[in-house]
């Protein structure tokens, strides 16, 4: 924050993932030569900077730039009855975004924001994407310490396929992930409206809203009889309702409950989208008894999900996942804070079905845990 009227932020990220899949010969099989090997290396780089100009107390103008680049190296080999099939791909893409926003705040009662993003992707061309939002905050009639907020937003976006979706291939014995180099970019126009009611100076809030997203060339993950791949759906709609309650009685305790109803539809077939449950509930309790320690316990429950977009789509059952976690600050040294973090997933050891192929269910692991040390520098 160099001055009172100007501030900026900059972010940089680098991510690499390497996946190897081996299937060795089975000499009891009728074809003892059958084997496969798949290697997929994916690297992403991201750089973002945003600059905010507060040239009026009630008006902030922002301009920013975003760079994303992806590199993939995919190699797959399959031997079947002595015949060798090799499928290799190496490539990269780059995307440049420039965006502007103008935000107006009138006495902390009326908020109006409008902007646009210019997207240029080396594989999919250039798009101009406008967006806008507004909110009106009023004191609740005859209730002290309560506020009512009306909000809404509208915008357009584009989701360009990744190189992994277009070119990665994972070989197996009769059930392969197939690349789809002809994937089109996904375009979306969405809007939402909602109302938020708070009590006791924001210690208790209730939020309810409706959202509607219309897609062209929706990127869908489709399971087949012998393969699975990313495909485009010509026209799709995802709409629904979301309700949330947040309770913060003091600085040491916070509770959040969120329920979402989602109606996803392939407009051509009238069926649900895969892996999209109609009902989902999340509840999390946070506890911070000391500034060096905090913990949480959470529950996530979801209804059944379709596994493909066909009229007779198979479905996998709903699930309940209970998880706990904690962070402990071990020590601090010259602005560096060292923490111990631990989490346990699926605490009740439930059979959570991830997907289904025919009559065969594929389950997530049972009880899972993660523990590690991380450092924060301020």
Short mmCIF file of C-alpha atoms in Angstrom, two decimals:
data_model
loop_
_atom_site.label_atom_id
_atom_site.label_comp_id
_atom_site.label_asym_id
_atom_site.label_seq_id
_atom_site.Cartn_x
_atom_site.Cartn_y
_atom_site.Cartn_z
CA UNK A 1 0.00 0.00 0.00
CA UNK A 2 2.32 2.80 -1.19
CA UNK A 3 -0.22 5.62 -0.70
CA UNK A 4 -3.74 6.16 0.65
CA UNK A 5 -5.13 6.35 -2.88
CA UNK A 6 -3.20 3.46 -4.47
CA UNK A 7 -2.50 -0.16 -3.56
CA UNK A 8 -1.62 -3.31 -5.47
CA UNK A 9 -1.04 -7.02 -5.04
CA UNK A 10 0.99 -9.57 -6.99
CA UNK A 11 0.84 -13.36 -6.94
CA UNK A 12 3.05 -16.02 -8.51
CA UNK A 13 2.51 -19.78 -8.55
CA UNK A 14 4.21 -22.85 -10.01
CA UNK A 15 2.66 -26.33 -9.92
CA UNK A 16 3.94 -29.64 -11.26
CA UNK A 17 2.30 -33.06 -11.20
CA UNK A 18 3.70 -36.39 -12.42
CA UNK A 19 1.44 -39.44 -12.82
CA UNK A 20 2.72 -42.91 -13.67
CA UNK A 21 0.48 -45.92 -14.36
CA UNK A 22 1.99 -49.39 -14.79
CA UNK A 23 0.29 -52.67 -15.65
CA UNK A 24 2.73 -55.57 -15.80
CA UNK A 25 2.35 -58.82 -17.81
CA UNK A 26 0.08 -61.46 -16.36
CA UNK A 27 1.57 -64.77 -17.40
CA UNK A 28 -1.60 -66.64 -16.44
CA UNK A 29 -3.50 -64.53 -18.96
CA UNK A 30 -4.10 -65.90 -22.44
CA UNK A 31 -1.80 -63.11 -23.68
CA UNK A 32 1.37 -63.11 -21.54
CA UNK A 33 2.75 -60.13 -23.51
CA UNK A 34 -0.10 -57.80 -22.47
CA UNK A 35 1.20 -54.80 -20.51
CA UNK A 36 0.89 -51.02 -20.50
CA UNK A 37 2.79 -47.98 -19.26
CA UNK A 38 1.47 -44.41 -19.07
CA UNK A 39 3.37 -41.31 -17.90
CA UNK A 40 1.82 -37.84 -17.73
CA UNK A 41 3.77 -34.78 -16.61
CA UNK A 42 1.87 -31.49 -16.27
CA UNK A 43 3.34 -28.11 -15.31
CA UNK A 44 1.41 -24.86 -14.75
CA UNK A 45 2.70 -21.35 -14.16
CA UNK A 46 0.54 -18.44 -13.05
CA UNK A 47 1.29 -14.73 -12.54
CA UNK A 48 -1.31 -12.13 -11.50
CA UNK A 49 -1.10 -8.45 -10.57
CA UNK A 50 -3.94 -6.06 -9.70
CA UNK A 51 -3.70 -2.28 -9.13
CA UNK A 52 -6.42 -0.35 -7.28
CA UNK A 53 -6.87 3.43 -7.51
CA UNK A 54 -9.06 5.00 -4.79
CA UNK A 55 -9.39 8.35 -6.50
CA UNK A 56 -12.62 9.09 -4.60
CA UNK A 57 -13.77 7.96 -1.17
CA UNK A 58 -16.72 6.28 -2.83
CA UNK A 59 -15.06 5.00 -6.02
CA UNK A 60 -12.26 2.48 -6.65
CA UNK A 61 -10.98 1.69 -10.13
CA UNK A 62 -8.97 -1.50 -10.64
CA UNK A 63 -6.91 -2.80 -13.53
CA UNK A 64 -5.06 -6.09 -13.65
CA UNK A 65 -3.19 -8.65 -15.70
CA UNK A 66 -3.15 -12.44 -15.47
CA UNK A 67 -0.76 -14.88 -17.18
CA UNK A 68 -1.29 -18.64 -17.29
CA UNK A 69 0.86 -21.14 -19.16
CA UNK A 70 0.63 -24.92 -19.25
CA UNK A 71 3.07 -27.59 -20.43
CA UNK A 72 2.30 -31.30 -20.75
CA UNK A 73 4.39 -34.34 -21.61
CA UNK A 74 2.23 -37.46 -22.12
CA UNK A 75 3.61 -40.86 -23.10
CA UNK A 76 1.68 -44.13 -23.26
CA UNK A 77 2.68 -47.57 -24.53
CA UNK A 78 0.53 -50.69 -24.73
CA UNK A 79 1.57 -54.19 -25.80
CA UNK A 80 -1.20 -56.56 -26.87
CA UNK A 81 -0.52 -59.95 -28.51
CA UNK A 82 2.96 -58.77 -29.38
CA UNK A 83 1.70 -55.58 -31.10
CA UNK A 84 2.98 -52.29 -29.65
CA UNK A 85 0.81 -49.14 -29.69
CA UNK A 86 2.58 -45.87 -28.78
CA UNK A 87 0.79 -42.57 -28.16
CA UNK A 88 2.98 -39.56 -27.20
CA UNK A 89 2.25 -35.83 -27.01
CA UNK A 90 4.26 -32.81 -25.87
CA UNK A 91 2.91 -29.28 -26.07
CA UNK A 92 2.19 -25.99 -24.34
CA UNK A 93 -0.38 -23.18 -24.26
CA UNK A 94 -0.32 -19.62 -22.97
CA UNK A 95 -3.18 -17.36 -21.92
CA UNK A 96 -3.09 -13.61 -21.26
CA UNK A 97 -5.94 -11.82 -19.46
CA UNK A 98 -6.44 -8.09 -18.91
CA UNK A 99 -9.31 -6.99 -16.66
CA UNK A 100 -10.84 -3.75 -15.35
CA UNK A 101 -13.35 -3.10 -12.54
CA UNK A 102 -15.01 0.00 -11.18
CA UNK A 103 -16.58 -0.19 -7.70
CA UNK A 104 -18.93 2.42 -6.21
CA UNK A 105 -19.75 2.52 -2.50
CA UNK A 106 -22.45 4.98 -1.47
CA UNK A 107 -22.39 5.40 2.33
CA UNK A 108 -21.92 1.66 2.90
CA UNK A 109 -25.55 1.23 1.81
CA UNK A 110 -25.42 0.80 -1.95
CA UNK A 111 -22.62 -1.09 -3.73
CA UNK A 112 -22.32 -1.18 -7.53
CA UNK A 113 -19.55 -2.85 -9.50
CA UNK A 114 -18.99 -3.30 -13.23
CA UNK A 115 -16.11 -4.62 -15.25
CA UNK A 116 -14.84 -6.73 -18.11
CA UNK A 117 -12.08 -9.24 -18.86
CA UNK A 118 -10.21 -9.61 -22.15
CA UNK A 119 -9.00 -13.20 -22.57
CA UNK A 120 -6.51 -14.29 -25.22
CA UNK A 121 -5.65 -18.01 -25.42
CA UNK A 122 -3.03 -19.29 -27.87
CA UNK A 123 -5.24 -22.26 -28.81
CA UNK A 124 -8.76 -20.79 -28.57
CA UNK A 125 -8.54 -17.12 -29.57
CA UNK A 126 -9.83 -13.95 -27.90
CA UNK A 127 -12.94 -13.30 -25.79
CA UNK A 128 -14.45 -10.19 -24.14
CA UNK A 129 -16.32 -11.07 -20.94
CA UNK A 130 -18.43 -8.41 -19.13
CA UNK A 131 -19.71 -8.70 -15.54
CA UNK A 132 -21.63 -6.63 -13.00
CA UNK A 133 -22.97 -6.86 -9.46
CA UNK A 134 -24.88 -4.78 -6.94
CA UNK A 135 -25.96 -4.90 -3.29
CA UNK A 136 -28.26 -2.81 -1.11
CA UNK A 137 -27.82 -2.87 2.69
CA UNK A 138 -30.61 -1.53 4.91
CA UNK A 139 -31.24 -1.57 8.67
CA UNK A 140 -33.88 -4.14 9.56
CA UNK A 141 -37.14 -2.53 10.55
CA UNK A 142 -37.41 -2.07 14.36
CA UNK A 143 -34.67 -4.62 15.17
CA UNK A 144 -31.53 -3.16 16.74
CA UNK A 145 -28.20 -4.50 15.49
CA UNK A 146 -29.80 -6.18 12.45
CA UNK A 147 -29.23 -5.57 8.73
CA UNK A 148 -30.87 -6.78 5.53
CA UNK A 149 -28.84 -7.11 2.33
CA UNK A 150 -30.26 -7.60 -1.17
CA UNK A 151 -27.68 -8.70 -3.75
CA UNK A 152 -27.39 -9.79 -7.35
CA UNK A 153 -24.82 -10.35 -10.06
CA UNK A 154 -24.49 -11.17 -13.76
CA UNK A 155 -21.52 -12.17 -15.84
CA UNK A 156 -19.98 -14.18 -18.65
CA UNK A 157 -16.96 -16.46 -18.57
CA UNK A 158 -15.02 -18.88 -20.73
CA UNK A 159 -13.26 -22.05 -19.64
CA UNK A 160 -10.62 -23.19 -22.14
CA UNK A 161 -9.77 -26.93 -22.06
CA UNK A 162 -6.47 -27.92 -20.53
CA UNK A 163 -3.83 -29.88 -22.39
CA UNK A 164 -4.48 -32.74 -19.97
CA UNK A 165 -8.13 -32.87 -21.07
CA UNK A 166 -7.18 -32.70 -24.75
CA UNK A 167 -4.12 -34.93 -25.03
CA UNK A 168 -3.43 -37.03 -21.91
CA UNK A 169 -3.90 -40.78 -22.34
CA UNK A 170 -3.97 -43.37 -19.56
CA UNK A 171 -3.75 -47.00 -20.73
CA UNK A 172 -5.16 -49.98 -18.88
CA UNK A 173 -6.47 -53.46 -19.58
CA UNK A 174 -9.65 -52.73 -21.51
CA UNK A 175 -10.65 -49.41 -19.82
CA UNK A 176 -8.64 -46.44 -21.07
CA UNK A 177 -8.74 -42.68 -20.63
CA UNK A 178 -8.98 -41.37 -24.20
CA UNK A 179 -7.67 -37.92 -25.22
CA UNK A 180 -10.00 -35.53 -27.05
CA UNK A 181 -7.97 -32.96 -29.03
CA UNK A 182 -11.19 -31.52 -30.53
CA UNK A 183 -12.60 -30.11 -27.28
CA UNK A 184 -14.17 -26.68 -27.69
CA UNK A 185 -13.96 -23.88 -25.13
CA UNK A 186 -16.79 -23.80 -22.59
CA UNK A 187 -18.84 -20.56 -22.50
CA UNK A 188 -21.11 -19.59 -19.63
CA UNK A 189 -23.59 -16.82 -18.89
CA UNK A 190 -24.73 -16.75 -15.28
CA UNK A 191 -26.70 -14.67 -12.81
CA UNK A 192 -27.79 -14.89 -9.22
CA UNK A 193 -29.97 -13.05 -6.70
CA UNK A 194 -30.12 -13.38 -2.96
CA UNK A 195 -30.96 -11.90 0.41
CA UNK A 196 -28.87 -11.91 3.59
CA UNK A 197 -30.28 -11.20 7.05
CA UNK A 198 -27.96 -10.52 10.00
CA UNK A 199 -28.67 -10.13 13.72
CA UNK A 200 -26.73 -9.06 16.83
CA UNK A 201 -24.22 -6.94 14.83
CA UNK A 202 -23.37 -9.75 12.36
CA UNK A 203 -22.94 -12.47 15.00
CA UNK A 204 -25.78 -14.44 13.40
CA UNK A 205 -26.50 -14.34 9.65
CA UNK A 206 -28.85 -16.17 7.30
CA UNK A 207 -28.28 -16.15 3.55
CA UNK A 208 -30.54 -17.49 0.80
CA UNK A 209 -30.01 -17.22 -2.95
CA UNK A 210 -30.87 -18.57 -6.39
CA UNK A 211 -28.29 -19.12 -9.15
CA UNK A 212 -28.68 -19.88 -12.87
CA UNK A 213 -25.87 -20.74 -15.29
CA UNK A 214 -26.41 -21.43 -19.02
CA UNK A 215 -23.58 -23.18 -20.88
CA UNK A 216 -22.56 -23.71 -24.46
CA UNK A 217 -20.04 -26.49 -25.17
CA UNK A 218 -20.09 -27.56 -21.51
CA UNK A 219 -17.00 -29.69 -20.74
CA UNK A 220 -18.26 -33.00 -19.41
CA UNK A 221 -16.45 -36.12 -18.13
CA UNK A 222 -18.11 -39.06 -19.87
CA UNK A 223 -17.82 -42.75 -18.96
CA UNK A 224 -18.21 -45.37 -21.70
CA UNK A 225 -18.24 -49.15 -21.79
CA UNK A 226 -14.48 -49.45 -22.36
CA UNK A 227 -13.16 -45.89 -21.95
CA UNK A 228 -13.72 -42.46 -20.46
CA UNK A 229 -12.94 -39.03 -21.86
CA UNK A 230 -13.76 -35.32 -21.72
CA UNK A 231 -16.50 -34.29 -24.17
CA UNK A 232 -18.54 -31.19 -25.04
CA UNK A 233 -22.26 -30.89 -24.37
CA UNK A 234 -23.84 -28.47 -26.86
CA UNK A 235 -26.23 -26.83 -24.38
CA UNK A 236 -26.61 -27.20 -20.62
CA UNK A 237 -28.07 -25.47 -17.59
CA UNK A 238 -27.10 -25.62 -13.93
CA UNK A 239 -29.43 -23.85 -11.52
CA UNK A 240 -30.38 -24.15 -7.90
CA UNK A 241 -30.74 -22.70 -4.44
CA UNK A 242 -28.29 -22.18 -1.63
CA UNK A 243 -28.98 -21.48 2.03
CA UNK A 244 -26.36 -20.71 4.67
CA UNK A 245 -26.31 -19.93 8.37
CA UNK A 246 -23.27 -18.49 10.15
CA UNK A 247 -23.04 -18.11 13.91
CA UNK A 248 -20.08 -16.32 15.56
CA UNK A 249 -20.95 -15.79 19.24
CA UNK A 250 -17.37 -14.82 20.15
CA UNK A 251 -13.80 -14.82 18.86
CA UNK A 252 -13.22 -18.44 19.90
CA UNK A 253 -16.16 -20.14 18.21
CA UNK A 254 -17.72 -20.13 14.74
CA UNK A 255 -20.31 -22.43 13.16
CA UNK A 256 -21.31 -22.59 9.48
CA UNK A 257 -24.09 -24.67 7.92
CA UNK A 258 -24.59 -24.65 4.17
CA UNK A 259 -27.20 -26.46 2.05
CA UNK A 260 -27.21 -26.47 -1.76
CA UNK A 261 -29.82 -27.82 -4.15
CA UNK A 262 -28.46 -28.19 -7.69
CA UNK A 263 -30.50 -28.98 -10.79
CA UNK A 264 -28.08 -29.82 -13.61
CA UNK A 265 -29.47 -30.71 -17.02
CA UNK A 266 -28.11 -31.72 -20.39
CA UNK A 267 -30.60 -29.85 -22.59
CA UNK A 268 -30.36 -32.47 -25.34
CA UNK A 269 -31.16 -35.50 -23.15
CA UNK A 270 -32.87 -33.92 -20.12
CA UNK A 271 -30.61 -35.92 -17.77
CA UNK A 272 -28.41 -34.91 -14.81
CA UNK A 273 -24.72 -34.28 -15.20
CA UNK A 274 -22.33 -36.90 -13.85
CA UNK A 275 -21.04 -36.55 -10.28
CA UNK A 276 -23.43 -33.67 -9.51
CA UNK A 277 -25.69 -34.47 -6.52
CA UNK A 278 -28.98 -32.62 -6.25
CA UNK A 279 -28.63 -32.21 -2.48
CA UNK A 280 -25.48 -31.35 -0.53
CA UNK A 281 -25.07 -30.33 3.10
CA UNK A 282 -21.93 -28.96 4.78
CA UNK A 283 -21.55 -28.16 8.46
CA UNK A 284 -18.33 -27.02 10.11
CA UNK A 285 -17.56 -25.96 13.68
CA UNK A 286 -14.38 -23.93 14.30
CA UNK A 287 -12.80 -23.57 17.75
CA UNK A 288 -9.88 -21.26 18.61
CA UNK A 289 -9.30 -21.44 22.39
CA UNK A 290 -5.81 -19.91 22.07
CA UNK A 291 -3.99 -17.90 19.44
CA UNK A 292 -1.51 -20.79 19.07
CA UNK A 293 -4.15 -23.47 18.53
CA UNK A 294 -7.29 -23.93 16.45
CA UNK A 295 -9.34 -26.94 15.44
CA UNK A 296 -12.46 -27.87 13.54
CA UNK A 297 -14.93 -30.69 12.99
CA UNK A 298 -17.00 -30.92 9.82
CA UNK A 299 -19.65 -33.01 8.14
CA UNK A 300 -20.42 -33.28 4.42
CA UNK A 301 -23.41 -35.22 3.11
CA UNK A 302 -24.59 -35.60 -0.49
CA UNK A 303 -27.35 -37.45 -2.30
CA UNK A 304 -26.86 -39.94 -5.14
CA UNK A 305 -25.06 -38.92 -8.34
CA UNK A 306 -25.41 -39.98 -11.97
CA UNK A 307 -22.33 -41.50 -13.60
CA UNK A 308 -23.15 -40.56 -17.21
CA UNK A 309 -25.58 -38.38 -19.15
CA UNK A 310 -27.56 -41.17 -20.82
CA UNK A 311 -31.30 -41.58 -20.29
CA UNK A 312 -30.67 -44.82 -18.36
CA UNK A 313 -27.72 -43.43 -16.43
CA UNK A 314 -26.32 -45.57 -13.62
CA UNK A 315 -26.10 -43.81 -10.26
CA UNK A 316 -23.78 -44.12 -7.33
CA UNK A 317 -25.16 -43.77 -3.77
CA UNK A 318 -24.92 -40.69 -1.59
CA UNK A 319 -22.37 -40.41 1.20
CA UNK A 320 -21.59 -38.91 4.60
CA UNK A 321 -18.05 -37.75 5.36
CA UNK A 322 -17.03 -36.60 8.86
CA UNK A 323 -13.62 -34.93 9.24
CA UNK A 324 -11.59 -33.26 11.97
CA UNK A 325 -8.44 -31.15 11.91
CA UNK A 326 -6.19 -28.94 14.00
CA UNK A 327 -3.32 -26.42 13.66
CA UNK A 328 -0.73 -25.80 16.37
CA UNK A 329 1.87 -23.04 16.20
CA UNK A 330 5.07 -24.66 17.44
CA UNK A 331 7.29 -21.58 17.57
CA UNK A 332 8.07 -18.25 15.91
CA UNK A 333 11.42 -16.79 14.92
CA UNK A 334 12.01 -13.37 13.32
CA UNK A 335 8.64 -13.23 11.60
CA UNK A 336 8.60 -16.91 10.62
CA UNK A 337 5.82 -18.96 12.27
CA UNK A 338 6.09 -22.76 12.22
CA UNK A 339 2.85 -24.76 12.45
CA UNK A 340 1.95 -28.43 12.81
CA UNK A 341 -1.18 -29.33 10.82
CA UNK A 342 -3.16 -32.58 10.94
CA UNK A 343 -6.46 -33.71 9.42
CA UNK A 344 -8.48 -36.95 9.43
CA UNK A 345 -11.02 -37.65 6.67
CA UNK A 346 -13.93 -40.11 6.65
CA UNK A 347 -13.68 -40.45 10.40
CA UNK A 348 -16.62 -42.88 10.56
CA UNK A 349 -15.00 -45.17 7.96
CA UNK A 350 -17.95 -44.98 5.57
CA UNK A 351 -18.01 -46.74 2.18
CA UNK A 352 -17.99 -43.69 -0.11
CA UNK A 353 -18.55 -44.69 -3.73
CA UNK A 354 -16.56 -42.42 -6.05
CA UNK A 355 -17.92 -43.79 -9.33
CA UNK A 356 -19.62 -46.84 -10.80
CA UNK A 357 -19.04 -48.86 -13.96
CA UNK A 358 -21.98 -51.13 -14.65
CA UNK A 359 -22.60 -53.09 -11.45
CA UNK A 360 -19.09 -52.46 -10.10
CA UNK A 361 -18.63 -49.72 -7.49
CA UNK A 362 -15.26 -48.01 -6.97
CA UNK A 363 -14.83 -46.76 -3.41
CA UNK A 364 -12.63 -44.09 -1.86
CA UNK A 365 -10.15 -45.30 0.78
CA UNK A 366 -11.53 -45.68 4.30
CA UNK A 367 -10.20 -43.49 7.09
CA UNK A 368 -7.53 -41.15 5.69
CA UNK A 369 -5.17 -38.73 7.42
CA UNK A 370 -2.70 -36.02 6.55
CA UNK A 371 -0.07 -34.48 8.81
CA UNK A 372 2.65 -31.97 8.09
CA UNK A 373 4.62 -28.89 9.04
CA UNK A 374 4.19 -25.55 7.29
CA UNK A 375 5.75 -22.13 7.67
CA UNK A 376 4.11 -18.71 7.40
CA UNK A 377 6.27 -15.61 7.13
CA UNK A 378 4.99 -12.12 7.94
#
